[in-house]
Amino acid sequence: MTTLRIVLVALVHPDGAVLLRMRDEQSVTRSNRWSLPGGAVETGEDPRDAGRRLVAAQTGITVEAELIGIWNGFLPGVPAEVYFYAVPSTATVVVNPADFTSEFVPGADLQSGRTFTPATGYVLARFADKPRYQSLLRRPDADDLA
């Protein structure tokens, strides 16, 4: 059985919000679920390149993300290898009304009962409480506190 290779990219706003996309009812797989930007890695494609390509296509944002981790497991009916990247971002999402709904979701709301795609749910649950997520947040400097 062929392993499905997936890349997911968390764009983290300085306030902790993470960009999510709603896969609408027209989606071929996992409709009506929230997902990080990303998707399938093409045959022979480097996962980092796939992340750049997919984020740009889905959001209009160009990124250089850092690999956070690789998860090997099973998604419904298929073995999967999920490459998870994250990057700080202050970008504004280019929204196409005919496309998916995209929004920066506050960090505190990431685990508030949204229905995620299986891979996104897995990686977000393990990322939100980790030091790497915390390090992407903007820390107030002396000018902010004055």
PDB file of C-alpha atoms in Angstrom:
ATOM      1  CA  MET A   1       0.000   0.000   0.000  1.00  0.00           C
ATOM      2  CA  THR A   2       1.353   3.434  -0.957  1.00  0.00           C
ATOM      3  CA  THR A   3       2.034   5.890   1.843  1.00  0.00           C
ATOM      4  CA  LEU A   4       0.259   9.228   1.489  1.00  0.00           C
ATOM      5  CA  ARG A   5       2.708  12.088   2.037  1.00  0.00           C
ATOM      6  CA  ILE A   6       1.089  15.250   3.403  1.00  0.00           C
ATOM      7  CA  VAL A   7       2.526  18.621   4.329  1.00  0.00           C
ATOM      8  CA  LEU A   8       0.822  21.002   6.776  1.00  0.00           C
ATOM      9  CA  VAL A   9       2.023  24.528   7.535  1.00  0.00           C
ATOM     10  CA  ALA A  10       1.036  26.552  10.606  1.00  0.00           C
ATOM     11  CA  LEU A  11       1.202  30.296   9.984  1.00  0.00           C
ATOM     12  CA  VAL A  12       1.351  31.749  13.493  1.00  0.00           C
ATOM     13  CA  HIS A  13       0.410  35.386  14.077  1.00  0.00           C
ATOM     14  CA  PRO A  14       2.383  37.227  16.806  1.00  0.00           C
ATOM     15  CA  ASP A  15      -0.705  37.123  19.064  1.00  0.00           C
ATOM     16  CA  GLY A  16      -0.810  33.313  18.817  1.00  0.00           C
ATOM     17  CA  ALA A  17      -3.571  32.979  16.237  1.00  0.00           C
ATOM     18  CA  VAL A  18      -3.049  30.208  13.676  1.00  0.00           C
ATOM     19  CA  LEU A  19      -4.312  30.308  10.100  1.00  0.00           C
ATOM     20  CA  LEU A  20      -6.973  27.668   9.421  1.00  0.00           C
ATOM     21  CA  ARG A  21      -9.046  26.914   6.337  1.00  0.00           C
ATOM     22  CA  MET A  22     -12.534  25.423   6.200  1.00  0.00           C
ATOM     23  CA  ARG A  23     -12.800  22.667   3.622  1.00  0.00           C
ATOM     24  CA  ASP A  24     -16.276  23.203   2.232  1.00  0.00           C
ATOM     25  CA  GLU A  25     -18.828  20.636   1.111  1.00  0.00           C
ATOM     26  CA  GLN A  26     -17.305  20.648  -2.398  1.00  0.00           C
ATOM     27  CA  SER A  27     -14.018  19.254  -1.098  1.00  0.00           C
ATOM     28  CA  VAL A  28     -13.173  15.843  -2.524  1.00  0.00           C
ATOM     29  CA  THR A  29     -11.881  14.596   0.835  1.00  0.00           C
ATOM     30  CA  ARG A  30     -12.724  15.508   4.409  1.00  0.00           C
ATOM     31  CA  SER A  31     -15.364  18.110   3.595  1.00  0.00           C
ATOM     32  CA  ASN A  32     -16.681  20.536   6.213  1.00  0.00           C
ATOM     33  CA  ARG A  33     -13.573  20.302   8.365  1.00  0.00           C
ATOM     34  CA  TRP A  34     -10.916  22.819   9.344  1.00  0.00           C
ATOM     35  CA  SER A  35      -7.356  22.324   8.175  1.00  0.00           C
ATOM     36  CA  LEU A  36      -3.990  24.000   8.235  1.00  0.00           C
ATOM     37  CA  PRO A  37      -2.823  25.109   4.791  1.00  0.00           C
ATOM     38  CA  GLY A  38      -1.200  22.219   2.972  1.00  0.00           C
ATOM     39  CA  GLY A  39      -2.029  19.018   1.174  1.00  0.00           C
ATOM     40  CA  ALA A  40      -0.447  16.166  -0.733  1.00  0.00           C
ATOM     41  CA  VAL A  41       3.255  16.123  -1.533  1.00  0.00           C
ATOM     42  CA  GLU A  42       3.692  15.263  -5.212  1.00  0.00           C
ATOM     43  CA  THR A  43       5.846  12.295  -6.252  1.00  0.00           C
ATOM     44  CA  GLY A  44       9.503  13.320  -6.162  1.00  0.00           C
ATOM     45  CA  GLU A  45       8.712  16.659  -4.516  1.00  0.00           C
ATOM     46  CA  ASP A  46      10.568  17.825  -1.420  1.00  0.00           C
ATOM     47  CA  PRO A  47       8.067  18.369   1.445  1.00  0.00           C
ATOM     48  CA  ARG A  48       9.438  21.879   2.134  1.00  0.00           C
ATOM     49  CA  ASP A  49       8.869  22.802  -1.530  1.00  0.00           C
ATOM     50  CA  ALA A  50       5.380  21.306  -1.347  1.00  0.00           C
ATOM     51  CA  GLY A  51       4.639  23.441   1.713  1.00  0.00           C
ATOM     52  CA  ARG A  52       5.740  26.603  -0.077  1.00  0.00           C
ATOM     53  CA  ARG A  53       3.736  25.692  -3.178  1.00  0.00           C
ATOM     54  CA  LEU A  54       0.550  24.799  -1.316  1.00  0.00           C
ATOM     55  CA  VAL A  55       0.576  27.775   1.063  1.00  0.00           C
ATOM     56  CA  ALA A  56       1.101  30.164  -1.861  1.00  0.00           C
ATOM     57  CA  ALA A  57      -1.684  28.531  -3.881  1.00  0.00           C
ATOM     58  CA  GLN A  58      -4.134  28.425  -0.972  1.00  0.00           C
ATOM     59  CA  THR A  59      -3.442  31.773   0.675  1.00  0.00           C
ATOM     60  CA  GLY A  60      -1.402  33.968  -1.644  1.00  0.00           C
ATOM     61  CA  ILE A  61       1.318  34.066   1.044  1.00  0.00           C
ATOM     62  CA  THR A  62       4.954  33.132   0.386  1.00  0.00           C
ATOM     63  CA  VAL A  63       6.591  31.346   3.327  1.00  0.00           C
ATOM     64  CA  GLU A  64       9.874  29.812   4.444  1.00  0.00           C
ATOM     65  CA  ALA A  65       8.759  27.527   7.243  1.00  0.00           C
ATOM     66  CA  GLU A  66      10.730  25.479   9.759  1.00  0.00           C
ATOM     67  CA  LEU A  67      10.177  21.735  10.053  1.00  0.00           C
ATOM     68  CA  ILE A  68       8.586  21.024  13.429  1.00  0.00           C
ATOM     69  CA  GLY A  69       8.152  17.297  13.067  1.00  0.00           C
ATOM     70  CA  ILE A  70       7.229  14.288  10.974  1.00  0.00           C
ATOM     71  CA  TRP A  71       4.402  11.992  11.990  1.00  0.00           C
ATOM     72  CA  ASN A  72       4.080   8.486  10.589  1.00  0.00           C
ATOM     73  CA  GLY A  73       0.773   6.769  11.166  1.00  0.00           C
ATOM     74  CA  PHE A  74      -2.540   5.961   9.584  1.00  0.00           C
ATOM     75  CA  LEU A  75      -5.247   8.224   8.318  1.00  0.00           C
ATOM     76  CA  PRO A  76      -8.590   6.562   7.590  1.00  0.00           C
ATOM     77  CA  GLY A  77      -7.741   3.709   5.244  1.00  0.00           C
ATOM     78  CA  VAL A  78      -4.179   4.679   4.326  1.00  0.00           C
ATOM     79  CA  PRO A  79      -0.687   4.875   5.836  1.00  0.00           C
ATOM     80  CA  ALA A  80       0.475   8.485   6.022  1.00  0.00           C
ATOM     81  CA  GLU A  81       3.615  10.495   6.537  1.00  0.00           C
ATOM     82  CA  VAL A  82       2.787  14.038   7.673  1.00  0.00           C
ATOM     83  CA  TYR A  83       5.403  16.794   7.500  1.00  0.00           C
ATOM     84  CA  PHE A  84       4.527  19.637   9.847  1.00  0.00           C
ATOM     85  CA  TYR A  85       6.063  23.084   9.420  1.00  0.00           C
ATOM     86  CA  ALA A  86       5.480  26.378  11.228  1.00  0.00           C
ATOM     87  CA  VAL A  87       6.371  29.982  10.531  1.00  0.00           C
ATOM     88  CA  PRO A  88       5.628  33.337  12.188  1.00  0.00           C
ATOM     89  CA  SER A  89       3.359  35.446   9.990  1.00  0.00           C
ATOM     90  CA  THR A  90       1.836  38.902  10.026  1.00  0.00           C
ATOM     91  CA  ALA A  91       0.488  38.438   6.501  1.00  0.00           C
ATOM     92  CA  THR A  92      -3.042  39.210   5.451  1.00  0.00           C
ATOM     93  CA  VAL A  93      -4.799  36.295   3.817  1.00  0.00           C
ATOM     94  CA  VAL A  94      -5.985  36.833   0.273  1.00  0.00           C
ATOM     95  CA  VAL A  95      -9.576  35.621   0.457  1.00  0.00           C
ATOM     96  CA  ASN A  96     -11.332  34.343  -2.620  1.00  0.00           C
ATOM     97  CA  PRO A  97     -15.085  34.145  -1.889  1.00  0.00           C
ATOM     98  CA  ALA A  98     -15.397  31.155  -4.231  1.00  0.00           C
ATOM     99  CA  ASP A  99     -12.673  29.320  -2.309  1.00  0.00           C
ATOM    100  CA  PHE A 100     -12.304  28.033   1.224  1.00  0.00           C
ATOM    101  CA  THR A 101     -12.983  30.182   4.258  1.00  0.00           C
ATOM    102  CA  SER A 102      -9.637  31.143   5.803  1.00  0.00           C
ATOM    103  CA  GLU A 103      -9.088  32.874   9.122  1.00  0.00           C
ATOM    104  CA  PHE A 104      -6.528  33.344  11.850  1.00  0.00           C
ATOM    105  CA  VAL A 105      -7.991  31.505  14.849  1.00  0.00           C
ATOM    106  CA  PRO A 106      -6.862  32.644  18.330  1.00  0.00           C
ATOM    107  CA  GLY A 107      -4.531  30.166  20.002  1.00  0.00           C
ATOM    108  CA  ALA A 108      -6.932  29.731  22.928  1.00  0.00           C
ATOM    109  CA  ASP A 109      -9.653  28.649  20.475  1.00  0.00           C
ATOM    110  CA  LEU A 110      -7.625  26.030  18.611  1.00  0.00           C
ATOM    111  CA  GLN A 111      -8.989  23.217  20.755  1.00  0.00           C
ATOM    112  CA  SER A 112     -12.478  24.631  21.245  1.00  0.00           C
ATOM    113  CA  GLY A 113     -14.446  21.951  19.439  1.00  0.00           C
ATOM    114  CA  ARG A 114     -13.790  22.675  15.773  1.00  0.00           C
ATOM    115  CA  THR A 115     -13.890  19.633  13.531  1.00  0.00           C
ATOM    116  CA  PHE A 116     -10.451  19.188  11.958  1.00  0.00           C
ATOM    117  CA  THR A 117      -9.100  16.946   9.259  1.00  0.00           C
ATOM    118  CA  PRO A 118      -7.410  13.986  10.998  1.00  0.00           C
ATOM    119  CA  ALA A 119      -3.840  15.131  10.257  1.00  0.00           C
ATOM    120  CA  THR A 120      -4.491  18.740  11.314  1.00  0.00           C
ATOM    121  CA  GLY A 121      -6.194  17.645  14.531  1.00  0.00           C
ATOM    122  CA  TYR A 122      -3.257  15.419  15.385  1.00  0.00           C
ATOM    123  CA  VAL A 123      -0.508  17.978  14.813  1.00  0.00           C
ATOM    124  CA  LEU A 124      -2.341  20.970  16.327  1.00  0.00           C
ATOM    125  CA  ALA A 125      -3.108  19.091  19.545  1.00  0.00           C
ATOM    126  CA  ARG A 126       0.605  18.423  19.959  1.00  0.00           C
ATOM    127  CA  PHE A 127       1.836  21.838  18.799  1.00  0.00           C
ATOM    128  CA  ALA A 128      -0.276  24.337  20.753  1.00  0.00           C
ATOM    129  CA  ASP A 129       1.325  23.560  24.128  1.00  0.00           C
ATOM    130  CA  LYS A 130       4.888  23.156  22.903  1.00  0.00           C
ATOM    131  CA  PRO A 131       7.817  25.547  23.382  1.00  0.00           C
ATOM    132  CA  ARG A 132       8.199  25.922  19.589  1.00  0.00           C
ATOM    133  CA  TYR A 133       4.677  27.408  19.325  1.00  0.00           C
ATOM    134  CA  GLN A 134       5.406  29.728  22.246  1.00  0.00           C
ATOM    135  CA  SER A 135       8.645  30.864  20.606  1.00  0.00           C
ATOM    136  CA  LEU A 136       6.727  32.063  17.522  1.00  0.00           C
ATOM    137  CA  LEU A 137       4.646  34.488  19.573  1.00  0.00           C
ATOM    138  CA  ARG A 138       5.621  38.139  19.829  1.00  0.00           C
ATOM    139  CA  ARG A 139       6.949  39.102  23.206  1.00  0.00           C
ATOM    140  CA  PRO A 140       6.267  42.647  24.402  1.00  0.00           C
ATOM    141  CA  ASP A 141       9.327  44.855  24.473  1.00  0.00           C
ATOM    142  CA  ALA A 142      10.011  47.793  26.788  1.00  0.00           C
ATOM    143  CA  ASP A 143       8.209  50.249  24.466  1.00  0.00           C
ATOM    144  CA  ASP A 144       5.034  48.150  24.637  1.00  0.00           C
ATOM    145  CA  LEU A 145       5.052  48.257  28.430  1.00  0.00           C
ATOM    146  CA  ALA A 146       5.669  52.009  28.789  1.00  0.00           C
TER     147      ALA A 146
END
